[in-house]
Amino acid sequence: MSDIRSIVVLTGAGISAESGIATFRGPGGLWEGHRVEDVCTPEALAHDPDLVHRFYDLRRAALTIAQPNAAHRALARLDAAWPGELLIVTQNVDDLHERAGAKRLLHMHGELRSALCARCGARQSWQGDLPPGTACPTCAAPALRPDIVFFGEMPYDMDRIETALASCDLFVSIGTSGAVYPAAGFVRTARWNGAQTIELNLDPSDGSIHFHESRMGPASTLVPEWVDSVLADV
Ligand code: NAD
Ligand code: ZN
């Protein structure tokens, strides 16, 4: 690993599964009992704002019980100790990475503990429920919505992510099914630019064939092992 200087880590719902937060496509392809298109699209928000806001209120409330697990803690340890470049890109909307102590972190799909104004675009940290029609503290429009990137919307910080992918030496994907774009394409961008690519996942993802190496198992075991091996050479 001594030739590795710049690392990009991509995480998905699987890294938080052992913290008790359901993954995206659980049994029957549902997210907490809902079809993804009923809670994760701009159309759903327009047609049934009560349902969509309530869905994310429940997910936000669940964060008060969930705790970071050994995988989140290991990535925070890597963040604190790694002397080179590091970017942790999470698709997760929970806050378990930062509560474990990670700093070099981007939430590309938004955050449960944030509210977005549909009128002026201001984002602010948010605790508790967010009913439809809540007034924006910045522009006063009754237009606050969950700060979640829905299907068809542009993920956050894509420029920074693309720049990091273009120059990283190692790309590691953890607990993601490889079914949601653009994140599912990151492995190919990194590999095309010369990075080594490793997948850590419970079972082979849709994108497994694109990785140099795939390790299968629970994130709480695989991630600390991988971090130990990387930091052993520092
Ligand atoms: P996904 O549910 O599609 O895939 C999860 C992957 O994690 C699967 O491949 C599964 O095999 C694997 N996995 C399950 N348990 C694991 C474990 N203990 N250790 C390692 N791997 C495990 O999730 P995704 O690919 O992240 O889908 C992305 C979408 O899901 C994002 O848009 C995200 O915002 C949303 N989401 C987020 C959360 C969260 O914030 N925790 C939860 C559910 C959904
Ligand atoms: Zn506003």
XYZ file of C-alpha atoms and ligand atoms in Angstrom:
279
model
C 0.000 0.000 0.000
C 3.055 2.265 0.230
C 2.379 3.732 -3.235
C -1.128 4.862 -2.190
C -1.429 8.581 -1.465
C -4.991 9.521 -2.348
C -8.056 7.510 -1.320
C -11.741 7.865 -2.185
C -14.208 5.829 -0.104
C -17.828 5.458 -1.239
C -20.343 4.219 1.315
C -23.964 3.119 1.012
C -26.820 1.919 3.164
C -25.018 -1.377 3.943
C -22.502 0.345 6.238
C -25.358 1.490 8.488
C -27.306 -1.801 8.415
C -25.580 -3.075 11.568
C -26.577 0.156 13.316
C -30.201 -0.878 12.816
C -30.974 1.388 9.841
C -32.727 -0.492 7.043
C -31.053 -0.586 3.631
C -32.645 0.895 0.556
C -33.945 -2.240 -1.056
C -34.794 -4.587 1.730
C -37.126 -7.583 1.462
C -39.486 -7.224 -1.492
C -37.522 -4.292 -2.913
C -39.110 -1.850 -0.457
C -37.551 0.878 1.710
C -39.134 0.579 5.180
C -42.294 -0.807 3.574
C -42.574 1.811 0.821
C -41.956 1.656 -2.895
C -38.933 3.861 -3.625
C -40.909 5.853 -6.236
C -43.556 6.711 -3.605
C -41.103 8.413 -1.225
C -38.018 9.298 -3.245
C -39.133 11.299 -6.293
C -40.107 14.954 -6.893
C -43.458 13.665 -8.199
C -44.186 11.873 -4.919
C -43.359 15.041 -2.966
C -45.706 17.095 -5.191
C -48.605 14.600 -5.049
C -48.448 13.449 -1.440
C -46.281 15.805 0.632
C -47.765 14.508 3.888
C -46.612 10.959 3.168
C -43.134 11.999 1.979
C -42.492 14.424 4.859
C -43.773 11.840 7.383
C -41.534 9.155 5.881
C -38.413 11.281 6.395
C -39.633 12.446 9.837
C -39.616 8.778 10.887
C -36.165 8.187 9.392
C -34.884 11.331 11.189
C -36.411 10.190 14.473
C -34.715 6.791 14.109
C -31.327 8.545 14.180
C -31.815 9.386 17.838
C -31.594 5.649 18.620
C -29.048 4.465 16.042
C -25.361 4.556 16.960
C -22.286 4.400 14.707
C -20.886 0.869 14.379
C -17.330 -0.461 14.084
C -17.234 0.313 10.351
C -18.086 4.022 10.837
C -15.546 4.217 13.667
C -12.847 2.593 11.526
C -13.354 5.144 8.727
C -13.155 7.968 11.288
C -9.875 6.455 12.497
C -8.606 6.403 8.907
C -9.674 10.030 8.472
C -7.771 11.103 11.591
C -4.596 9.146 10.818
C -4.243 9.132 7.025
C -1.593 11.693 5.994
C -2.545 11.766 2.315
C -5.684 12.842 0.478
C -8.933 11.247 1.587
C -12.552 11.825 0.606
C -15.389 9.799 2.120
C -18.410 10.124 -0.167
C -21.563 8.742 1.375
C -24.885 8.067 -0.301
C -26.351 7.757 3.170
C -28.627 10.393 4.576
C -27.967 9.336 8.177
C -25.317 11.124 10.242
C -23.421 8.112 11.573
C -20.148 8.912 9.790
C -19.867 12.353 11.363
C -21.045 11.114 14.748
C -18.206 8.571 14.620
C -15.837 11.500 13.987
C -15.291 11.541 10.207
C -14.420 15.001 8.862
C -13.391 14.594 5.221
C -16.949 13.629 4.283
C -19.536 14.535 1.634
C -23.226 13.609 1.693
C -23.953 13.341 -2.031
C -27.638 12.432 -1.508
C -28.381 15.003 1.204
C -28.969 14.635 4.928
C -31.925 13.771 7.154
C -30.797 16.361 9.663
C -31.004 19.147 7.102
C -33.909 21.060 5.533
C -33.868 22.533 2.022
C -35.935 25.499 0.869
C -37.644 24.615 -2.421
C -37.984 28.372 -3.126
C -34.571 29.928 -2.394
C -32.363 26.841 -2.089
C -31.097 27.645 1.424
C -30.131 24.617 3.518
C -30.191 24.531 7.299
C -29.589 21.918 9.923
C -32.839 20.455 11.204
C -33.865 18.362 14.214
C -37.324 16.922 14.867
C -40.287 16.808 12.504
C -40.549 18.909 9.338
C -44.239 19.311 8.384
C -45.140 20.400 4.820
C -45.508 24.184 4.594
C -42.852 24.981 7.201
C -41.565 28.535 6.623
C -37.991 29.009 5.415
C -35.959 31.058 7.939
C -34.084 32.677 5.041
C -36.852 33.779 2.594
C -40.034 33.100 4.676
C -41.659 31.025 1.918
C -43.632 28.041 3.323
C -41.420 25.785 1.248
C -39.074 23.720 3.431
C -38.674 20.089 2.361
C -36.402 17.244 3.456
C -32.867 17.878 2.149
C -32.811 14.562 0.313
C -31.678 14.179 -3.305
C -34.577 12.443 -5.031
C -34.347 10.353 -8.187
C -33.978 12.723 -11.110
C -32.317 15.449 -8.982
C -28.642 16.381 -9.135
C -26.495 14.927 -6.318
C -24.457 17.382 -4.267
C -20.758 18.159 -4.808
C -20.327 16.241 -8.069
C -17.463 18.494 -9.192
C -15.456 17.776 -6.047
C -16.224 14.073 -6.292
C -15.210 13.844 -9.976
C -11.956 15.682 -9.226
C -11.146 13.298 -6.366
C -11.995 10.242 -8.489
C -9.746 11.460 -11.286
C -6.697 11.703 -9.026
C -7.148 8.910 -6.462
C -4.850 5.884 -6.233
C -7.351 3.737 -4.367
C -11.139 3.605 -4.594
C -13.039 1.599 -1.989
C -16.782 0.957 -2.135
C -18.528 -0.169 1.065
C -22.071 -1.479 1.525
C -23.633 -0.236 -1.674
C -25.620 -2.235 -4.199
C -24.197 -0.436 -7.231
C -27.728 0.123 -8.531
C -28.031 3.903 -8.082
C -26.287 6.259 -10.524
C -24.107 8.285 -10.693
C -22.461 6.613 -7.651
C -22.586 3.217 -9.354
C -20.295 4.587 -12.068
C -17.571 5.888 -9.719
C -15.627 2.606 -9.788
C -15.262 2.806 -13.559
C -14.153 6.456 -13.452
C -11.563 5.725 -10.767
C -10.288 2.593 -12.501
C -10.104 4.286 -15.877
C -7.925 6.946 -14.216
C -5.570 4.274 -12.881
C -6.821 3.634 -9.334
C -6.858 0.285 -7.570
C -10.474 -0.599 -6.757
C -11.822 -2.680 -3.870
C -15.375 -3.556 -2.914
C -16.378 -4.455 0.662
C -19.965 -5.732 0.703
C -22.166 -8.402 2.243
C -22.739 -10.014 -1.140
C -21.599 -9.310 -4.713
C -23.117 -6.018 -5.905
C -24.427 -5.220 -9.385
C -21.042 -3.668 -10.137
C -18.743 -6.342 -8.673
C -17.120 -7.196 -11.995
C -15.719 -3.676 -12.276
C -13.561 -3.984 -9.133
C -10.028 -5.392 -9.004
C -10.926 -7.084 -5.731
C -14.159 -7.920 -3.871
C -14.277 -8.916 -0.215
C -17.598 -10.272 1.040
C -18.802 -10.009 4.641
C -20.323 -7.608 7.168
C -18.964 -4.065 7.120
C -18.309 -4.130 10.890
C -15.653 -6.804 10.263
C -14.322 -5.956 6.796
C -13.901 -2.201 7.222
C -11.786 -2.278 10.433
C -9.597 -4.999 8.843
C -9.107 -2.925 5.706
C -8.363 0.275 7.670
C -5.823 -1.582 9.830
C -4.043 -2.817 6.690
C -3.924 0.679 5.161
C -2.687 2.336 8.353
C -0.077 -0.389 8.964
C 2.058 1.204 6.235
C 1.710 4.807 7.451
P -28.854 -0.506 -1.105
O -29.854 -0.820 -0.037
O -29.330 -0.500 -2.520
O -27.669 -1.563 -1.000
C -27.097 -1.879 0.240
C -25.968 -2.860 0.000
O -25.358 -3.092 1.257
C -26.406 -4.219 -0.564
O -25.555 -4.576 -1.638
C -26.243 -5.160 0.624
O -25.814 -6.445 0.231
C -25.147 -4.475 1.414
N -25.184 -4.757 2.854
C -26.260 -4.994 3.634
N -25.878 -5.196 4.906
C -24.525 -5.065 4.919
C -23.540 -5.172 5.940
N -23.859 -5.438 7.205
N -22.248 -4.980 5.604
C -21.890 -4.712 4.328
N -22.781 -4.615 3.320
C -24.080 -4.793 3.620
O -28.164 0.836 -0.709
P -27.376 1.907 -1.548
O -26.596 1.256 -2.629
O -26.677 2.782 -0.581
O -28.610 2.690 -2.199
C -28.486 3.983 -2.239
C -29.686 4.787 -1.691
O -30.221 4.380 -0.440
C -29.159 6.157 -1.432
O -29.845 7.056 -2.224
C -29.387 6.440 0.046
O -29.665 7.800 0.262
C -30.516 5.551 0.373
N -30.615 5.067 1.770
C -29.839 5.556 2.772
C -29.904 5.015 4.043
C -29.036 5.581 5.143
O -28.774 6.780 5.155
N -28.543 4.758 6.077
C -30.761 3.954 4.299
C -31.562 3.467 3.255
C -31.469 4.050 1.986
Zn -36.098 30.019 1.368
